[in-house]
Every structure is written in structure tokens, then in C-alpha cells.
PDB file of C-alpha atoms and ligand atoms in Angstrom:
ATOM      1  CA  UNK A   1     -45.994   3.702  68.372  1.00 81.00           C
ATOM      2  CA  UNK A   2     -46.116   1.243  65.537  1.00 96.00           C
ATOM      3  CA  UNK A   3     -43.105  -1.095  65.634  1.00 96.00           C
ATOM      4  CA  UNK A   4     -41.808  -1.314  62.079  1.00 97.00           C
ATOM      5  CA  UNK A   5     -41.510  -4.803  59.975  1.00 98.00           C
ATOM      6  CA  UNK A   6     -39.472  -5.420  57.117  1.00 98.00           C
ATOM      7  CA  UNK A   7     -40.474  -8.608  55.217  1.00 98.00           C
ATOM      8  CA  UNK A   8     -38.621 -10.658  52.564  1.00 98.00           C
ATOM      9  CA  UNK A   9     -40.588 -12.334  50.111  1.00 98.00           C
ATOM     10  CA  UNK A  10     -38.609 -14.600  48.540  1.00 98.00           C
ATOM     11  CA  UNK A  11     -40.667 -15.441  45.713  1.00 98.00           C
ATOM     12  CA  UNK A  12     -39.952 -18.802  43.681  1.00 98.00           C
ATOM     13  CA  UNK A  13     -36.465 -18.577  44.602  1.00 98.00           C
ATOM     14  CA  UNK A  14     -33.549 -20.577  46.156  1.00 98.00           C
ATOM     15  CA  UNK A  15     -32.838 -23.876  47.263  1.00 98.00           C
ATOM     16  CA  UNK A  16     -32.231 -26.084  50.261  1.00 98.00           C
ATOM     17  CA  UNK A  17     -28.808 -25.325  49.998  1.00 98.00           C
ATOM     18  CA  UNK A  18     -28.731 -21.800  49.312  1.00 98.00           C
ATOM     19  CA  UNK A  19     -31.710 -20.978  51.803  1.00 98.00           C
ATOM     20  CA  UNK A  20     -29.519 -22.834  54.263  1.00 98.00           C
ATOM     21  CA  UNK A  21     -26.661 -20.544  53.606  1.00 98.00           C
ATOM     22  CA  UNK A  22     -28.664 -17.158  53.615  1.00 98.00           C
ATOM     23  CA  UNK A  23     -30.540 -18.424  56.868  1.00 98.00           C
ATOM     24  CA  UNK A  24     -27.517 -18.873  58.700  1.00 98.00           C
ATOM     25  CA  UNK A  25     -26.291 -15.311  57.369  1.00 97.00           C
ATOM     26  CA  UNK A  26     -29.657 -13.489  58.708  1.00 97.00           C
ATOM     27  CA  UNK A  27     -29.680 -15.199  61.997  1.00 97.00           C
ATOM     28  CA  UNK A  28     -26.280 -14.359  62.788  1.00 95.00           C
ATOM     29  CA  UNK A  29     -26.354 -10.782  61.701  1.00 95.00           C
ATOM     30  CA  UNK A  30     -30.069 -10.179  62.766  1.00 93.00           C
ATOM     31  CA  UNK A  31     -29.678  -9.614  66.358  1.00 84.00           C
ATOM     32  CA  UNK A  32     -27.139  -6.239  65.923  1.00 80.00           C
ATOM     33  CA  UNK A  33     -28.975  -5.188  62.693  1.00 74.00           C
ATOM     34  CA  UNK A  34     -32.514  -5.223  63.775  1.00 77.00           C
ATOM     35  CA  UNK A  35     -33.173  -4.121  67.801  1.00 84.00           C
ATOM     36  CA  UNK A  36     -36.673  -2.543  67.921  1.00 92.00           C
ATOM     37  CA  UNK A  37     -38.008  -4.350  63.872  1.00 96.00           C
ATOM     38  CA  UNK A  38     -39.888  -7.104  63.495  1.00 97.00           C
ATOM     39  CA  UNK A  39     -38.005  -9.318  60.432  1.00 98.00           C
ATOM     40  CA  UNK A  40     -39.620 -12.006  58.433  1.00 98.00           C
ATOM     41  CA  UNK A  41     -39.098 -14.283  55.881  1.00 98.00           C
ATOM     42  CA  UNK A  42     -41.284 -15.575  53.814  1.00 99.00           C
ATOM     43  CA  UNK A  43     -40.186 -18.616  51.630  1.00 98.00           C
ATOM     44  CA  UNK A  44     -41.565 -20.836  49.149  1.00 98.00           C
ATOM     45  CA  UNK A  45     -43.941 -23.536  50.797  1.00 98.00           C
ATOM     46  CA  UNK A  46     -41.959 -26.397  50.661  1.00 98.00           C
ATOM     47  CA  UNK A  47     -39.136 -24.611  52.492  1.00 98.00           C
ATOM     48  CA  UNK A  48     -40.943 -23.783  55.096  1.00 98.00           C
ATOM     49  CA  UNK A  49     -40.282 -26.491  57.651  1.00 98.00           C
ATOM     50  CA  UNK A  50     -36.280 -26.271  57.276  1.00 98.00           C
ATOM     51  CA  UNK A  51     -36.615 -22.190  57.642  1.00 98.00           C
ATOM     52  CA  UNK A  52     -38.742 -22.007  60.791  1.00 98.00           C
ATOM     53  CA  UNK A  53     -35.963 -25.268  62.044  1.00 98.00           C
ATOM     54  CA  UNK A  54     -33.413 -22.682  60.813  1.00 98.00           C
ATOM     55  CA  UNK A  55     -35.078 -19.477  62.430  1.00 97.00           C
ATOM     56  CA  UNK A  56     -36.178 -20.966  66.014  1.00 96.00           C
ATOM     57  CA  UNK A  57     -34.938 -19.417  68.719  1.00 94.00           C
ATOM     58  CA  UNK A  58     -33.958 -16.071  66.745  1.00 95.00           C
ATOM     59  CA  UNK A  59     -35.895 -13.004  66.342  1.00 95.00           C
ATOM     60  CA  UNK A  60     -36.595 -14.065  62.554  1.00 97.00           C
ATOM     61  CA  UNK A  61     -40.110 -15.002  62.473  1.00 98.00           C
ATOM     62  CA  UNK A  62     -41.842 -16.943  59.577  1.00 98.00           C
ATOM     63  CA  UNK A  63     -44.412 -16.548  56.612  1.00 98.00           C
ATOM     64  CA  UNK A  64     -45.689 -17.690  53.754  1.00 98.00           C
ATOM     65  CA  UNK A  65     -46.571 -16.336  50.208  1.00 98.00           C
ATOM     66  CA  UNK A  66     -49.693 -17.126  50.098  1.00 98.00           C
ATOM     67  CA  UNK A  67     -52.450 -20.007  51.251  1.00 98.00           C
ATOM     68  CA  UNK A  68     -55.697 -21.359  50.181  1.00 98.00           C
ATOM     69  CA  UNK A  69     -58.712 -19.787  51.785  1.00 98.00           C
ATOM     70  CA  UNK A  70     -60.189 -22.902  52.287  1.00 98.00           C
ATOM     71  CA  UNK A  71     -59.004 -25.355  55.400  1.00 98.00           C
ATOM     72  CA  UNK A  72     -58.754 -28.935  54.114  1.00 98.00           C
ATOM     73  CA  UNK A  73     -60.421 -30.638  51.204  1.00 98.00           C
ATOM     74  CA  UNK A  74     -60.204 -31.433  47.501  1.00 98.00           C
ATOM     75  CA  UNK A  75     -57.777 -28.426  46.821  1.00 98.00           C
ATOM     76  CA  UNK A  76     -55.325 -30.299  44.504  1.00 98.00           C
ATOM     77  CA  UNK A  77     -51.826 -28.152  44.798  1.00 97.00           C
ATOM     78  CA  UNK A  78     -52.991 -26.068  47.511  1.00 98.00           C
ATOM     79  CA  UNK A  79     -51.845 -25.110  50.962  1.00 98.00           C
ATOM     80  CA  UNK A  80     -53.911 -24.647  54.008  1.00 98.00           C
ATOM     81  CA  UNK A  81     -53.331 -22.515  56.541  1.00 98.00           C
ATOM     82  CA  UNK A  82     -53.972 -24.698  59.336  1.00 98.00           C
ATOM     83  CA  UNK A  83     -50.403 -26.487  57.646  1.00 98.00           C
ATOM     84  CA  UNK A  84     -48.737 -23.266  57.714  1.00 98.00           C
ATOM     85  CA  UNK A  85     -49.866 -22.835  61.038  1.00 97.00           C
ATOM     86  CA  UNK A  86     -47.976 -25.982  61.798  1.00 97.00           C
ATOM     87  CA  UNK A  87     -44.892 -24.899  60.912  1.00 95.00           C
ATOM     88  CA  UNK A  88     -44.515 -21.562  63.047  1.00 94.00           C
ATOM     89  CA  UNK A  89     -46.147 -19.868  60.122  1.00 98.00           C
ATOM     90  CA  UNK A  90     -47.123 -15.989  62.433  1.00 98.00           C
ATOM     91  CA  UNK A  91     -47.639 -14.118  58.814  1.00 98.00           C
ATOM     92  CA  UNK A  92     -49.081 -15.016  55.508  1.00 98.00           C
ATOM     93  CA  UNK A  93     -48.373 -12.589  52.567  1.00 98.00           C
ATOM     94  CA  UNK A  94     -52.074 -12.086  50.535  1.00 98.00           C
ATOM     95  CA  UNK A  95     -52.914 -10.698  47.255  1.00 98.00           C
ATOM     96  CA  UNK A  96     -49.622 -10.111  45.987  1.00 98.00           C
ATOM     97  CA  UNK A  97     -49.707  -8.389  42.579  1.00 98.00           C
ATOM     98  CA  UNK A  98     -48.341 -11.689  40.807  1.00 98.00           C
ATOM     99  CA  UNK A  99     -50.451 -13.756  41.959  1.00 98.00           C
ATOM    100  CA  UNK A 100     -53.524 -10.831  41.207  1.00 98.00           C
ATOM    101  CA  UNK A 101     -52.194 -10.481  38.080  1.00 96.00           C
ATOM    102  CA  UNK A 102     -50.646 -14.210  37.018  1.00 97.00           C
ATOM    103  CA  UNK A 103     -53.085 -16.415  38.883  1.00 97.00           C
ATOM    104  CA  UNK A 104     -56.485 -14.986  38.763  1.00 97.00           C
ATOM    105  CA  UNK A 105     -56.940 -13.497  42.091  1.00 98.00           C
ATOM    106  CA  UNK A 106     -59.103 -10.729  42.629  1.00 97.00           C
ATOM    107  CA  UNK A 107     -60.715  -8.975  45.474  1.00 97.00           C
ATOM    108  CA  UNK A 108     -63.468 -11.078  46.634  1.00 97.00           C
ATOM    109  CA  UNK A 109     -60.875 -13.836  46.926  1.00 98.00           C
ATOM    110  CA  UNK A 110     -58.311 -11.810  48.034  1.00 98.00           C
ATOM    111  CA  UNK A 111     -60.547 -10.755  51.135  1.00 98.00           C
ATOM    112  CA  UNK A 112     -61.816 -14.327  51.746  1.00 98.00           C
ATOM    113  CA  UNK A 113     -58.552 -15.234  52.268  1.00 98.00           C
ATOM    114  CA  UNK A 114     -57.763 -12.350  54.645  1.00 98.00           C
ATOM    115  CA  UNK A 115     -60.975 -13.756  56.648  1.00 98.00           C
ATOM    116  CA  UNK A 116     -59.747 -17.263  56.751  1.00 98.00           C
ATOM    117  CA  UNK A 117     -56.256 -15.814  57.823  1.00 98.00           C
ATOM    118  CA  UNK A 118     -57.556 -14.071  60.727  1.00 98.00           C
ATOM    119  CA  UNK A 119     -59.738 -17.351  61.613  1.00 98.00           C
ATOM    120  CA  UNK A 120     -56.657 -19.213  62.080  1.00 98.00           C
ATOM    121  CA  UNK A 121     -54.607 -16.549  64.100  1.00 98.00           C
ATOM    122  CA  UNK A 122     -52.171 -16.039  61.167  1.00 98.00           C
ATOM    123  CA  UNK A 123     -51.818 -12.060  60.308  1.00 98.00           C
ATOM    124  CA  UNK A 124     -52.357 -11.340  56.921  1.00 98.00           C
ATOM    125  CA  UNK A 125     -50.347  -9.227  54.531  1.00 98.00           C
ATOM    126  CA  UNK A 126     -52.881  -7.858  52.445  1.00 98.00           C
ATOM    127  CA  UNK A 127     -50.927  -6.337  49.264  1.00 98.00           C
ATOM    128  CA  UNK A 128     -52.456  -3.696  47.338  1.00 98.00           C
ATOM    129  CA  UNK A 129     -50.874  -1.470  44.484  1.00 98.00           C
ATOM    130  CA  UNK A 130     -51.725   0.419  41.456  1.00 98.00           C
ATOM    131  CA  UNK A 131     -50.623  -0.764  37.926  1.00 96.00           C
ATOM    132  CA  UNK A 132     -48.852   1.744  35.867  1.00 95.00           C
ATOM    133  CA  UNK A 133     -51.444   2.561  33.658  1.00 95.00           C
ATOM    134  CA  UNK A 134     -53.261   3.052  36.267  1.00 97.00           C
ATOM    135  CA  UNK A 135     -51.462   5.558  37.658  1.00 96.00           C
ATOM    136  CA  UNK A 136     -50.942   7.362  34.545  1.00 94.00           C
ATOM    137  CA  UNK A 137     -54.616   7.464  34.110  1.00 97.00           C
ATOM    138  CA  UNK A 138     -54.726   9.674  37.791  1.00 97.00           C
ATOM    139  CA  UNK A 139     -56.323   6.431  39.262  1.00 98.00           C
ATOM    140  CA  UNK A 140     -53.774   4.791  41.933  1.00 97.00           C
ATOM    141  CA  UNK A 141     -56.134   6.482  44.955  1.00 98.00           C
ATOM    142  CA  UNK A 142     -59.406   5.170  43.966  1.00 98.00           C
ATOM    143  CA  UNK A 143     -57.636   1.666  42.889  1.00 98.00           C
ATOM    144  CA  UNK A 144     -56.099   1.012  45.973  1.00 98.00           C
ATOM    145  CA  UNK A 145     -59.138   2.049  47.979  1.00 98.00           C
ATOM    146  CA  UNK A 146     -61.254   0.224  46.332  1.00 98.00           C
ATOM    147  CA  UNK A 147     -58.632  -3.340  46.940  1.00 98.00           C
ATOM    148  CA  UNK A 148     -59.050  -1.824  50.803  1.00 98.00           C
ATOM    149  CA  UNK A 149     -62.472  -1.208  51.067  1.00 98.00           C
ATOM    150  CA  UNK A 150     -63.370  -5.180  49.125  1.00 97.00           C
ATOM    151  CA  UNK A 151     -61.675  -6.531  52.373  1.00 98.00           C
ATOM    152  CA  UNK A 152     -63.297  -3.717  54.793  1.00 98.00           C
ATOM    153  CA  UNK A 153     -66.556  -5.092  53.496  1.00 97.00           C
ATOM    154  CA  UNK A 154     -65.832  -8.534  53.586  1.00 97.00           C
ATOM    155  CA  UNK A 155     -63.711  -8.930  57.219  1.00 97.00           C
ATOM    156  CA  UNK A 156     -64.545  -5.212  58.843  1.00 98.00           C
ATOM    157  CA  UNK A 157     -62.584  -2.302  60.059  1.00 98.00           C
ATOM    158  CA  UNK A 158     -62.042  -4.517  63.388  1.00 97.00           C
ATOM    159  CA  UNK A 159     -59.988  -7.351  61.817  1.00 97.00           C
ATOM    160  CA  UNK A 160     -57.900  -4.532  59.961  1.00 98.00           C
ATOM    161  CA  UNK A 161     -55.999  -4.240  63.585  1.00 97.00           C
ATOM    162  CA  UNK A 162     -54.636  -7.684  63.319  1.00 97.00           C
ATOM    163  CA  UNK A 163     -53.086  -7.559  59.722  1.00 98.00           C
ATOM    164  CA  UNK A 164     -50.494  -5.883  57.970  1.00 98.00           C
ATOM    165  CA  UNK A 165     -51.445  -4.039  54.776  1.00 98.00           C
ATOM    166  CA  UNK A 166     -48.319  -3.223  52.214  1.00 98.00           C
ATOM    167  CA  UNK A 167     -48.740  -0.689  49.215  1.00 98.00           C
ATOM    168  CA  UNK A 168     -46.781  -2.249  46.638  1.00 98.00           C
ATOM    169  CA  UNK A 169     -47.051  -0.405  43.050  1.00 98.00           C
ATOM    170  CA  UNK A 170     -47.074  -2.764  40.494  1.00 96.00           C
ATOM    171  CA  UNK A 171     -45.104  -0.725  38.332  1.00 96.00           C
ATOM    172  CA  UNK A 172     -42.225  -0.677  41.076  1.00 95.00           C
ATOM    173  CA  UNK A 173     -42.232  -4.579  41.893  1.00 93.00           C
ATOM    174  CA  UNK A 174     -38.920  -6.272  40.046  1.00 91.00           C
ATOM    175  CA  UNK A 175     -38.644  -3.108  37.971  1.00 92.00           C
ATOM    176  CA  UNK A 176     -35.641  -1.039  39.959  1.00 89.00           C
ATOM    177  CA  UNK A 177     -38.080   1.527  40.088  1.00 90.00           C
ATOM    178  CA  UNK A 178     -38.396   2.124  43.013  1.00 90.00           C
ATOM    179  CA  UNK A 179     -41.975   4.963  43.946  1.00 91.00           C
ATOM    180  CA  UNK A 180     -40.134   8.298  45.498  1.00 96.00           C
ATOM    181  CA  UNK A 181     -40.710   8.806  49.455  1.00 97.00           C
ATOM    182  CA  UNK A 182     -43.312  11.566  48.296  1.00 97.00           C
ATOM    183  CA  UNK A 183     -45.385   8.956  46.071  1.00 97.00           C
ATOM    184  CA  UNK A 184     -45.464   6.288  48.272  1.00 98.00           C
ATOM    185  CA  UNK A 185     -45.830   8.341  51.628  1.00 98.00           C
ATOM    186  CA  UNK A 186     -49.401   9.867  49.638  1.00 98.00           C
ATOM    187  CA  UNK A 187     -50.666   6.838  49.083  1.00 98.00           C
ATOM    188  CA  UNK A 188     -50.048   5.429  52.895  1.00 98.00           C
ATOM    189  CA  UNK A 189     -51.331   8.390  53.975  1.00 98.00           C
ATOM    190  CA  UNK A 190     -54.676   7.826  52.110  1.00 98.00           C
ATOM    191  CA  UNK A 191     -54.632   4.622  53.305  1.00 98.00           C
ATOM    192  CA  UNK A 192     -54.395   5.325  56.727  1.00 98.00           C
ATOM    193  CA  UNK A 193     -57.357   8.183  55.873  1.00 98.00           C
ATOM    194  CA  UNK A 194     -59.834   5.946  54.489  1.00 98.00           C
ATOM    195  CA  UNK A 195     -59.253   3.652  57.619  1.00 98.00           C
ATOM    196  CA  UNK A 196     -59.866   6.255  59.926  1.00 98.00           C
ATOM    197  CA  UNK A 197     -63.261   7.018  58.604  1.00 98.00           C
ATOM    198  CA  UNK A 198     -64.361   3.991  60.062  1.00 98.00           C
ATOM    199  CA  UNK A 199     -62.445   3.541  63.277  1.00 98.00           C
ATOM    200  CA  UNK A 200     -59.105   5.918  63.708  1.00 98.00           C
ATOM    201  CA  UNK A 201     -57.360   3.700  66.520  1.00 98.00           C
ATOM    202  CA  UNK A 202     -57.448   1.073  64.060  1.00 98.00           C
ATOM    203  CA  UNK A 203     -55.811   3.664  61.516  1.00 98.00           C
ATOM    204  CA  UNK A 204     -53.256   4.768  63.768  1.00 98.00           C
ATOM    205  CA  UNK A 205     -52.194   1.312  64.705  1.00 98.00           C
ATOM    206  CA  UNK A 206     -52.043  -0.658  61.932  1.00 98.00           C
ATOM    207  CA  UNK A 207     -48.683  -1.190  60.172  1.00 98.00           C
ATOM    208  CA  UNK A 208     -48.370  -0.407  56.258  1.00 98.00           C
ATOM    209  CA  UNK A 209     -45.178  -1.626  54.749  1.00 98.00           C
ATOM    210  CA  UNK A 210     -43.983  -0.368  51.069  1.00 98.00           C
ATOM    211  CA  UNK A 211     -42.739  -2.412  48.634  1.00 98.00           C
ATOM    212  CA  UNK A 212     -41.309  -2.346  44.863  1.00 97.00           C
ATOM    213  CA  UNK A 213     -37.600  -2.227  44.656  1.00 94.00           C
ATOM    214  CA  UNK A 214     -36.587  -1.280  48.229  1.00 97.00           C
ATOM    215  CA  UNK A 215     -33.049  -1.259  48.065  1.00 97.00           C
ATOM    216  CA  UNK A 216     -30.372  -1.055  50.812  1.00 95.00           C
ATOM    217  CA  UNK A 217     -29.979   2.405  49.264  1.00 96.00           C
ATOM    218  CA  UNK A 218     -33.817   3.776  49.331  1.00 96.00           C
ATOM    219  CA  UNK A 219     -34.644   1.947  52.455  1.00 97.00           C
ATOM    220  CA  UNK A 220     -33.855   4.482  54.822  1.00 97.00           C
ATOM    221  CA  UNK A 221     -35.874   7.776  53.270  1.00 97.00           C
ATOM    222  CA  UNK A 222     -38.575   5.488  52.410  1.00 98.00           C
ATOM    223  CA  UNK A 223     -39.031   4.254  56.211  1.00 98.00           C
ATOM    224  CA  UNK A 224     -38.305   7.754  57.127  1.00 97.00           C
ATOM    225  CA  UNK A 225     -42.141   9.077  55.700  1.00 98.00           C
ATOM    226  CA  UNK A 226     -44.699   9.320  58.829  1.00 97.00           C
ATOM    227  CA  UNK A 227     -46.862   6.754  57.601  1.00 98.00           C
ATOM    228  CA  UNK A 228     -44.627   4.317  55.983  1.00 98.00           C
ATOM    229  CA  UNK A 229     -43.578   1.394  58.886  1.00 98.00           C
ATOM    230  CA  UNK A 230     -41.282  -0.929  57.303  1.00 98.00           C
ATOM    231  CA  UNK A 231     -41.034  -3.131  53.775  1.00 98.00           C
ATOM    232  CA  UNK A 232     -41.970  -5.677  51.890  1.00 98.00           C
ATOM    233  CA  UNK A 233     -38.535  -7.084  50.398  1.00 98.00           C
ATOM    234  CA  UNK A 234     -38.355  -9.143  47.311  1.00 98.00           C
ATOM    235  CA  UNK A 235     -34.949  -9.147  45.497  1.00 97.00           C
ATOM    236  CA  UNK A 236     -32.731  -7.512  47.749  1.00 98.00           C
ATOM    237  CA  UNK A 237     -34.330  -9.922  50.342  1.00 98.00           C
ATOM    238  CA  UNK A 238     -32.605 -12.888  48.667  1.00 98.00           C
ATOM    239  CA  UNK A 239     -29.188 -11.191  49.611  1.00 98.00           C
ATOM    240  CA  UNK A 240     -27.954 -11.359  53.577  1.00 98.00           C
ATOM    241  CA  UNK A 241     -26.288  -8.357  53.383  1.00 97.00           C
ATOM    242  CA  UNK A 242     -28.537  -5.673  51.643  1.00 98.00           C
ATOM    243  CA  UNK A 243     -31.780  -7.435  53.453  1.00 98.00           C
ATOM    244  CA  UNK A 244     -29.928  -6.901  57.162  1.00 97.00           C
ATOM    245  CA  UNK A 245     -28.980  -3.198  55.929  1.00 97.00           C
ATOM    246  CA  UNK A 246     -33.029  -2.566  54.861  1.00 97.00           C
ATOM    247  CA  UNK A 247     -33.644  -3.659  58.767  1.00 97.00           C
ATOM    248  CA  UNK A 248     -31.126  -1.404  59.609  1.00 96.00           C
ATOM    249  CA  UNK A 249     -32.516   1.353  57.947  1.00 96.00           C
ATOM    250  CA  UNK A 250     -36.006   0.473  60.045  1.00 96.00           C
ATOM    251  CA  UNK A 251     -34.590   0.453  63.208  1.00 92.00           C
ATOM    252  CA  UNK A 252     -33.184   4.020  62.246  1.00 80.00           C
TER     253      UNK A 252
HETATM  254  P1  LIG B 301     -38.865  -6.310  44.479  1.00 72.82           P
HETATM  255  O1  LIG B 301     -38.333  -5.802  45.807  1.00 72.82           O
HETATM  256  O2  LIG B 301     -38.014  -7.337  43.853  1.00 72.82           O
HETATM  257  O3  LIG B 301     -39.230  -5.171  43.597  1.00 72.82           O
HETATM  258  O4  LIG B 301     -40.232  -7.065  44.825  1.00 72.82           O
HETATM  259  C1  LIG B 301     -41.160  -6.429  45.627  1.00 72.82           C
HETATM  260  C2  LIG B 301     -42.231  -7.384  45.977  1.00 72.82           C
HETATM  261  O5  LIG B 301     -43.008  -7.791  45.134  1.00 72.82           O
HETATM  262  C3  LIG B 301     -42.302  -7.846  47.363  1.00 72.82           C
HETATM  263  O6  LIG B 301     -43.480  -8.545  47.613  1.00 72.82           O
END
């Protein structure tokens, strides 16, 4: 039985204040809203120490948005993951379409950092997702295998077990558009497929999340498809209220 996770990626968004306002929120209302679903936040960098202060001894755990792939060096504005580690950093959110799209990532680098996740005992996040041209052009399937099978090849079906892979359509990220149960529930489902042709305990087990405009309000038939297990949470994730209703909806 996979245990589901719902994720808030805040993005570059908030401040002390304000994080220290929606942290006490989500800790408070956490326990009653989420029994049974893993919850995680996942702040900008530099809020990172005050949130895992802010989280400790609650069942919100911690992540970041991203990390270098290398472990210390001459990586001017970079962040290692050995820091993150530091700072009760369990989960580290990989690949994300904006940083695909806006800062140059692509697969190979998007695996190596998967790999150098893993190496530190930090699960990674990998984020995959379709464009909408893409999709228009009949191509979401072999797009998003081919994101999967770059990090199959580079970190093997093995090291799949201990991350977290979320299916977030580009065209569904920021756009209140969110994919319909059926859409996204083909695409996990495909997932999960192409996983099981190399090792189907490792299929079964692992946990892929959905994200682009989960809502309070689509939450709960979303997380209701057989292979969807939870979200990844960016704008409603920013609000106490309509992030502790999406766990809600996974504990469902
Ligand atoms: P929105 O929920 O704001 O569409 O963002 C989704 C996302 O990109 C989460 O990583």
C-alpha cells in the first residue's frame, strides 16, 4: 500500500514573516487534516533553516526545490545537498519544468542530480511533464518516458524505489488548468508500466504525485485514480487552508 504525499512547492515565494505565519497555520492544523499522508514543504533555500526550526517535532517534513549535483566546490550561487542535508532536508524536488525550461536543465543533468540525491540519502522528486505542444502533437507518452528512462539509464530501476516521481504537465503548472483525473491517471499508469518492465515491485511501490493546478476543489478525484498517490502543490500550497484541505483529500 503506497502511503500518499502531498508536497508544497513554494516556489520563489514568501517571506520570513509570512512563512512564519503559514508555518504556524500548517503545524497546527496538520495533525487532524493529514492522519495516514506524508506532508512536505518545500521552501526557498534560504528559508530553510527557520522552516525545519518551525516544522520539528510535527509531522511536516522538509525539502528543497532543487540542489546542485555536485557536493562542494567552485559552484558560485549553488546549493549542495550535503547543506540541505544539514538542515533536516528528507526530500529534494528535481527537474521541475521551470527550472527545465528557464534554467537550462535537461535530462542528463536532471538524472545526475537524482544520482547525487540518492548518494546523500535525500529522496528525489524527479518531475516530469509534457509541454502543450507536445501533447497536441500526440507526444506526452513518449516525452515523459523518455525524461524516465534518461534517469533509468543513468541511476537504474533499483534507485527508482527510493524517490518520488511527479507527472506535472507543463501546460497545467500556474495555468488553472488543471489535467482531468482521466488524463493524468493515463499517464501514471504508463509510468508505472514502463517501470514494471524492468522490475514490477519497484513499479508497484513507488509513489507518483500529480501536479499542475491541484486545487482544494480537484484534489480529491485526482487522488482518487489507482495510480495517482498524492500532489505536488504550488499555489494553493502558499495558502494554510486550501493546502491542509488537498491533505485532506489524500487521506480520503
Ligand atoms: P501550481 O499548483 O501553481 O500549478 O504549480 C504546480 C507546480 O509546479 C508544483 O511543482
Amino acid at each position: 500500500m503506497r502511503k500518499p504525499l502531498v508536497a508544497g512547492n513554494w516556489k520563489m515565494n514568501g517571506n520570513a514573516v509570512s512563512i512564519n505565519e503559514l508555518m504556524g497555520l500548517l503545524v497546527s492544523g496538520v495533525k487532524q487534516a493529514a492522519e495516514g499522508v506524508d506532508v512536505l514543504v518545500c521552501p526557498p533555500a534560504v528559508y530553510l533553516a527557520q522552516v525545519s526550526e518551525l516544522a520539528r517535532g510535527s509531522a511536516i517534513k522538509v525539502g528543497a526545490q532543487n540542489a546542485c549535483q555536485h557536493a562542494a566546490g567552485a559552484y558560485t550561487g549553488e546549493v549542495a545537498l550535503p547543506m540541505l542535508a544539514e538542515f533536516d532536508c528528507e526530500y529534494v524536488i528535481i527537474g521541475h519544468s521551470e527550472r527545465r525550461a528557464l534554467f537550462g536543465e535537461d535530462d542528463a543533468l536532471v538524472a545526475e542530480k537524482c544520482a547525487a540525491a540518492l548518494a546523500q540519502g535525500i529522496t528525489p522528486i524527479l518531475c516530469v511533464g509534457e509541454s502543450l505542444e507536445q501533447r497536441d502533437a500526440g507526444q506526452a507518452l513518449a516525452v515523459v518516458g523518455a525524461q524516465i528512462e534518461a534517469v533509468l539509464t543513468r541511476c537504474g530501476i533499483g534507485a527508482v524505489a527510493d524517490m518520488v516521481i511527479a507527472y506535472e504537465p507543463v501546460w497545467a503548472i500556474g495555468t488553472g488548468r488543471t489535467a482531468t483525473p482521466a488524463q493524468a491517471q493515463e499517464i501514471h499508469a504508463a509510468i508505472r508500466a514502463q517501470l514494471a518492465e524492468q522490475d514490477a515491485k519497484v513499479a508497484a511501490e513507488v509513489r507518483v504525485l500529480y501536479g499542475g493546478s491541484v486545487t482544494a476543489a480537484t484534489a480529491a478525484e485526482l487522488f482518487a485514480q489507482p495510480d495517482i498517490d498524492g500532489g505536488l502543490v504550488g499555489g494553493a500550497s502558499l495558502k494554510a487552508a486550501d493546502f491542509l484541505a488537498i491533505c485532506s483529500a489524500a487521506a480520503a
